[in-house]
Short mmCIF file of C-alpha atoms and ligand atoms in Angstrom, two decimals:
data_model
loop_
_atom_site.label_atom_id
_atom_site.label_comp_id
_atom_site.label_asym_id
_atom_site.label_seq_id
_atom_site.Cartn_x
_atom_site.Cartn_y
_atom_site.Cartn_z
CA UNK A 257 0.00 0.00 0.00
CA UNK A 258 1.28 3.45 -0.96
CA UNK A 259 1.59 6.36 1.47
CA UNK A 260 -1.27 8.47 2.86
CA UNK A 261 0.26 11.64 4.28
CA UNK A 262 -1.84 14.25 6.10
CA UNK A 263 0.00 17.56 6.40
CA UNK A 264 0.95 18.70 9.88
CA UNK A 265 2.94 21.82 9.03
CA UNK A 266 1.62 24.86 10.95
CA UNK A 267 1.76 27.14 7.90
CA UNK A 268 -0.42 24.74 5.91
CA UNK A 269 -2.87 24.34 8.79
CA UNK A 270 -3.07 28.10 9.28
CA UNK A 271 -3.69 28.76 5.58
CA UNK A 272 -6.36 26.04 5.37
CA UNK A 273 -8.11 27.82 8.25
CA UNK A 274 -8.26 30.98 6.14
CA UNK A 275 -9.69 29.36 3.00
CA UNK A 276 -12.37 27.58 5.02
CA UNK A 277 -13.82 30.92 6.15
CA UNK A 278 -16.90 31.91 4.19
CA UNK A 279 -15.85 35.58 4.17
CA UNK A 280 -12.57 34.85 2.31
CA UNK A 281 -13.05 36.29 -1.20
CA UNK A 282 -11.88 34.83 -4.53
CA UNK A 283 -8.66 36.86 -4.73
CA UNK A 284 -7.39 35.71 -1.33
CA UNK A 285 -8.80 32.21 -1.84
CA UNK A 286 -6.85 31.79 -5.11
CA UNK A 287 -3.67 33.21 -3.61
CA UNK A 288 -3.78 30.95 -0.56
CA UNK A 289 -4.71 27.81 -2.53
CA UNK A 290 -1.58 28.48 -4.58
CA UNK A 291 0.55 28.96 -1.45
CA UNK A 292 -0.78 25.74 0.11
CA UNK A 293 -0.03 23.83 -3.11
CA UNK A 294 3.54 25.15 -3.00
CA UNK A 295 4.03 24.06 0.61
CA UNK A 296 2.42 20.67 -0.05
CA UNK A 297 4.64 20.19 -3.09
CA UNK A 298 7.62 20.42 -0.75
CA UNK A 299 6.25 17.44 1.21
CA UNK A 300 5.08 15.47 -1.83
CA UNK A 301 8.49 15.66 -3.50
CA UNK A 302 10.39 14.51 -0.41
CA UNK A 303 11.17 11.10 -1.94
CA UNK A 304 12.42 12.30 -5.34
CA UNK A 305 15.78 10.65 -6.09
CA UNK A 306 19.02 12.62 -6.23
CA UNK A 307 22.34 11.92 -7.88
CA UNK A 308 25.76 13.29 -7.07
CA UNK A 309 27.41 15.58 -9.63
CA UNK A 310 30.75 17.37 -9.69
CA UNK A 311 30.44 21.16 -9.96
CA UNK A 312 32.67 24.19 -9.51
CA UNK A 313 31.76 26.95 -7.12
CA UNK A 314 33.57 30.29 -7.54
CA UNK A 315 35.95 28.93 -4.87
CA UNK A 316 36.67 25.29 -5.76
CA UNK A 317 35.47 22.01 -7.29
CA UNK A 318 33.04 20.08 -5.11
CA UNK A 319 30.30 17.48 -5.06
CA UNK A 320 26.68 18.66 -5.34
CA UNK A 321 23.34 16.97 -5.84
CA UNK A 322 20.74 17.24 -8.56
CA UNK A 323 17.38 15.57 -9.15
CA UNK A 324 17.66 12.31 -11.03
CA UNK A 325 14.97 9.88 -12.08
CA UNK A 326 12.04 10.57 -14.32
CA UNK A 327 10.83 13.95 -15.50
CA UNK A 328 7.70 15.28 -13.83
CA UNK A 329 4.25 16.41 -14.87
CA UNK A 330 1.45 18.16 -12.99
CA UNK A 331 -2.10 17.25 -13.98
CA UNK A 332 -4.89 19.40 -12.50
CA UNK A 333 -8.47 18.11 -12.54
CA UNK A 334 -10.47 20.98 -14.05
CA UNK A 335 -11.62 23.35 -12.91
CA UNK A 336 -10.57 23.63 -9.30
CA UNK A 337 -7.25 21.82 -9.74
CA UNK A 338 -6.07 24.76 -11.85
CA UNK A 339 -5.76 26.75 -8.64
CA UNK A 340 -2.90 24.50 -7.50
CA UNK A 341 -0.80 24.56 -10.68
CA UNK A 342 1.11 27.82 -10.11
CA UNK A 343 2.20 26.75 -6.64
CA UNK A 344 3.42 23.41 -7.98
CA UNK A 345 5.32 25.03 -10.85
CA UNK A 346 6.97 27.48 -8.47
CA UNK A 347 8.62 24.47 -6.83
CA UNK A 348 9.14 22.26 -9.92
CA UNK A 349 9.36 24.73 -12.83
CA UNK A 350 10.52 22.16 -15.37
CA UNK A 351 7.37 20.02 -14.96
CA UNK A 352 4.99 19.84 -17.91
CA UNK A 353 1.28 20.37 -17.35
CA UNK A 354 -1.57 18.17 -18.59
CA UNK A 355 -5.28 18.80 -18.03
CA UNK A 356 -8.17 16.48 -17.28
CA UNK A 357 -11.66 17.98 -17.38
CA UNK A 358 -14.18 16.28 -15.11
CA UNK A 359 -17.27 17.60 -13.44
CA UNK A 360 -19.39 15.92 -10.86
CA UNK A 361 -22.98 15.37 -11.95
CA UNK A 362 -24.95 17.07 -9.16
CA UNK A 363 -27.67 14.39 -9.16
CA UNK A 364 -25.61 11.19 -9.36
CA UNK A 365 -22.31 12.63 -7.96
CA UNK A 366 -20.59 10.58 -10.70
CA UNK A 367 -17.71 12.21 -12.63
CA UNK A 368 -18.33 13.21 -16.26
CA UNK A 369 -15.22 13.57 -18.46
CA UNK A 370 -15.18 16.48 -20.92
CA UNK A 371 -11.50 17.15 -21.67
CA UNK A 372 -8.11 15.46 -21.64
CA UNK A 373 -4.85 16.91 -22.94
CA UNK A 374 -1.60 15.43 -21.67
CA UNK A 375 2.07 15.95 -22.56
CA UNK A 376 3.06 13.75 -25.52
CA UNK A 377 5.72 12.01 -23.43
CA UNK A 378 3.48 11.63 -20.35
CA UNK A 379 4.04 7.86 -20.06
CA UNK A 380 7.72 8.61 -19.37
CA UNK A 381 6.92 11.06 -16.55
CA UNK A 382 5.99 10.78 -12.90
CA UNK A 383 2.70 12.61 -12.42
CA UNK A 384 1.27 14.75 -9.63
CA UNK A 385 -2.53 14.89 -9.97
CA UNK A 386 -3.89 17.95 -8.15
CA UNK A 387 -7.42 18.86 -7.05
CA UNK A 388 -8.25 20.82 -3.89
CA UNK A 389 -11.19 18.54 -2.98
CA UNK A 390 -11.47 14.76 -2.52
CA UNK A 391 -15.13 14.19 -1.63
CA UNK A 392 -16.68 10.88 -2.81
CA UNK A 393 -13.40 10.25 -4.63
CA UNK A 394 -15.20 9.64 -7.93
CA UNK A 395 -13.34 12.39 -9.84
CA UNK A 396 -9.86 11.49 -8.58
CA UNK A 397 -10.40 7.76 -9.09
CA UNK A 398 -11.57 8.36 -12.70
CA UNK A 399 -8.73 10.82 -13.49
CA UNK A 400 -6.09 8.41 -12.22
CA UNK A 401 -7.66 5.48 -14.10
CA UNK A 402 -7.40 7.55 -17.28
CA UNK A 403 -3.72 8.31 -16.61
CA UNK A 404 -2.97 4.65 -15.97
CA UNK A 405 -4.63 3.76 -19.29
CA UNK A 406 -2.19 6.21 -20.95
CA UNK A 407 0.68 4.17 -19.52
CA UNK A 408 1.69 6.39 -16.58
CA UNK A 409 3.27 4.27 -13.88
CA UNK A 410 4.06 6.54 -10.93
CA UNK A 411 1.23 8.79 -9.78
CA UNK A 412 0.90 10.94 -6.66
CA UNK A 413 -2.40 12.61 -5.76
CA UNK A 414 -2.52 15.90 -3.86
CA UNK A 415 -5.64 17.49 -2.38
CA UNK A 416 -6.17 20.20 0.19
CA UNK A 417 -9.32 18.83 1.89
CA UNK A 418 -10.33 15.15 1.92
CA UNK A 419 -13.36 13.32 3.26
CA UNK A 420 -12.82 9.86 4.77
CA UNK A 421 -15.12 8.45 2.07
CA UNK A 422 -12.85 9.80 -0.68
CA UNK A 423 -9.70 8.49 0.96
CA UNK A 424 -11.28 5.01 1.26
CA UNK A 425 -12.38 5.10 -2.40
CA UNK A 426 -8.90 6.06 -3.55
CA UNK A 427 -7.21 3.44 -1.39
CA UNK A 428 -9.55 0.76 -2.78
CA UNK A 429 -9.24 1.77 -6.45
CA UNK A 430 -5.59 2.86 -6.55
CA UNK A 431 -3.63 1.33 -3.66
CA UNK A 432 -0.38 2.14 -5.49
CA UNK A 433 -0.95 5.93 -5.54
CA UNK A 434 0.59 8.08 -2.78
CA UNK A 435 -1.96 10.48 -1.26
CA UNK A 436 -0.93 13.90 0.07
CA UNK A 437 -3.76 15.54 1.98
CA UNK A 438 -3.84 19.03 3.50
CA UNK A 439 -6.57 18.20 6.03
CA UNK A 440 -8.81 15.20 6.64
CA UNK A 441 -12.36 16.32 7.42
CA UNK A 442 -15.27 14.62 9.19
CA UNK A 443 -17.67 13.40 6.51
CA UNK A 444 -19.78 14.16 3.46
CA UNK A 445 -23.22 15.74 3.75
CA UNK A 446 -26.32 14.56 1.87
CA UNK A 447 -25.30 16.64 -1.19
CA UNK A 448 -21.82 15.13 -1.34
CA UNK A 449 -20.12 18.24 0.10
CA UNK A 450 -17.30 17.87 2.58
CA UNK A 451 -18.13 18.82 6.20
CA UNK A 452 -16.83 21.21 7.45
CA UNK A 453 -14.97 21.66 4.14
CA UNK A 454 -14.85 25.01 2.38
CA UNK A 455 -17.80 24.86 0.00
CA UNK A 456 -17.40 24.52 -3.76
CA UNK A 457 -13.72 25.02 -4.50
CA UNK A 458 -14.15 25.76 -8.23
CA UNK A 459 -16.81 28.39 -7.57
CA UNK A 460 -14.70 30.04 -4.87
CA UNK A 461 -11.57 30.12 -7.06
CA UNK A 462 -13.33 31.50 -10.12
CA UNK A 463 -16.03 33.60 -8.43
CA UNK A 464 -18.88 31.68 -10.08
CA UNK A 465 -21.01 31.34 -6.95
C1 LIG B 686 -15.10 19.31 -7.45
C2 LIG B 686 -13.68 19.15 -7.01
C3 LIG B 686 -13.36 17.74 -7.42
C4 LIG B 686 -14.67 17.05 -7.21
C5 LIG B 686 -14.60 16.28 -5.92
O1 LIG B 686 -15.18 19.55 -8.80
O2 LIG B 686 -12.80 20.10 -7.55
O3 LIG B 686 -12.92 17.62 -8.77
O4 LIG B 686 -15.67 18.06 -7.10
O5 LIG B 686 -15.75 15.52 -5.73
P1 LIG B 686 -15.73 13.93 -5.80
O6 LIG B 686 -14.56 13.49 -4.99
O7 LIG B 686 -17.05 13.57 -5.18
O8 LIG B 686 -15.64 13.51 -7.23
P2 LIG B 686 -16.58 19.87 -9.53
O9 LIG B 686 -17.20 18.63 -10.06
O10 LIG B 686 -17.42 20.71 -8.62
O11 LIG B 686 -16.13 20.69 -10.80
P3 LIG B 686 -15.43 22.14 -10.89
O12 LIG B 686 -14.03 22.00 -10.36
O13 LIG B 686 -15.47 22.42 -12.35
O14 LIG B 686 -16.25 23.10 -10.08
N1 LIG B 687 -16.43 19.57 -4.49
C1 LIG B 687 -16.20 20.74 -3.86
O1 LIG B 687 -15.76 21.71 -4.48
N2 LIG B 687 -16.46 20.82 -2.55
C2 LIG B 687 -16.93 19.78 -1.83
O2 LIG B 687 -17.15 19.91 -0.61
C3 LIG B 687 -17.17 18.57 -2.51
C4 LIG B 687 -16.89 18.49 -3.84
#
């Protein structure tokens, strides 16, 4: 079974407290989502392999380290995942970005795919799938299934708020995928919203409430 990591860093916990507040407007919400993604990226990249290289400083020759292993890609689940892309690219600027468009049917809560555009060499990359919300887990499970069908082997999933139901669904469907979670909440309500959650992440990022 892959890792399930719930963030304990005080900066992340503080910032999640701000985006939960109903009075936080779209500008601040977007900014803080991006900052949380950047901080979470630091944790989610902790196991990237390094190799030793010889370099020269202005003073002398020495050993240094650089990232080795596969190239990286970030794949946001549209729309709300877009809010995490800038923060990820701040930390891993050479990553390519793919997009998967899914929306949750409000009646069935099942994901409906409407877009998929991935880097041409995506099967040779390790992928970070990002979406602020893991509720029933339907969207994340479907997005990751699609990536596996494209031949991607190593996938990490990052979300800011997760419901226990979504974590269980991901663990059952994709036990090989590492999960990085900003905060684990109590439950889903009867409409499939996370409690206490933060409301509809896409609407809050894009001001479409
Ligand atoms: C939200 C969220 C996730 C999904 C989570 O997207 O960003 O993608 O719901 O719910 P699930 O775990 O039950 O699938 P939504 O469908 O509202 O689309 P949007 O990002 O375009 O608003
Ligand atoms: N999608 C959201 O944006 N928020 C939730 O609470 C559940 C799904």
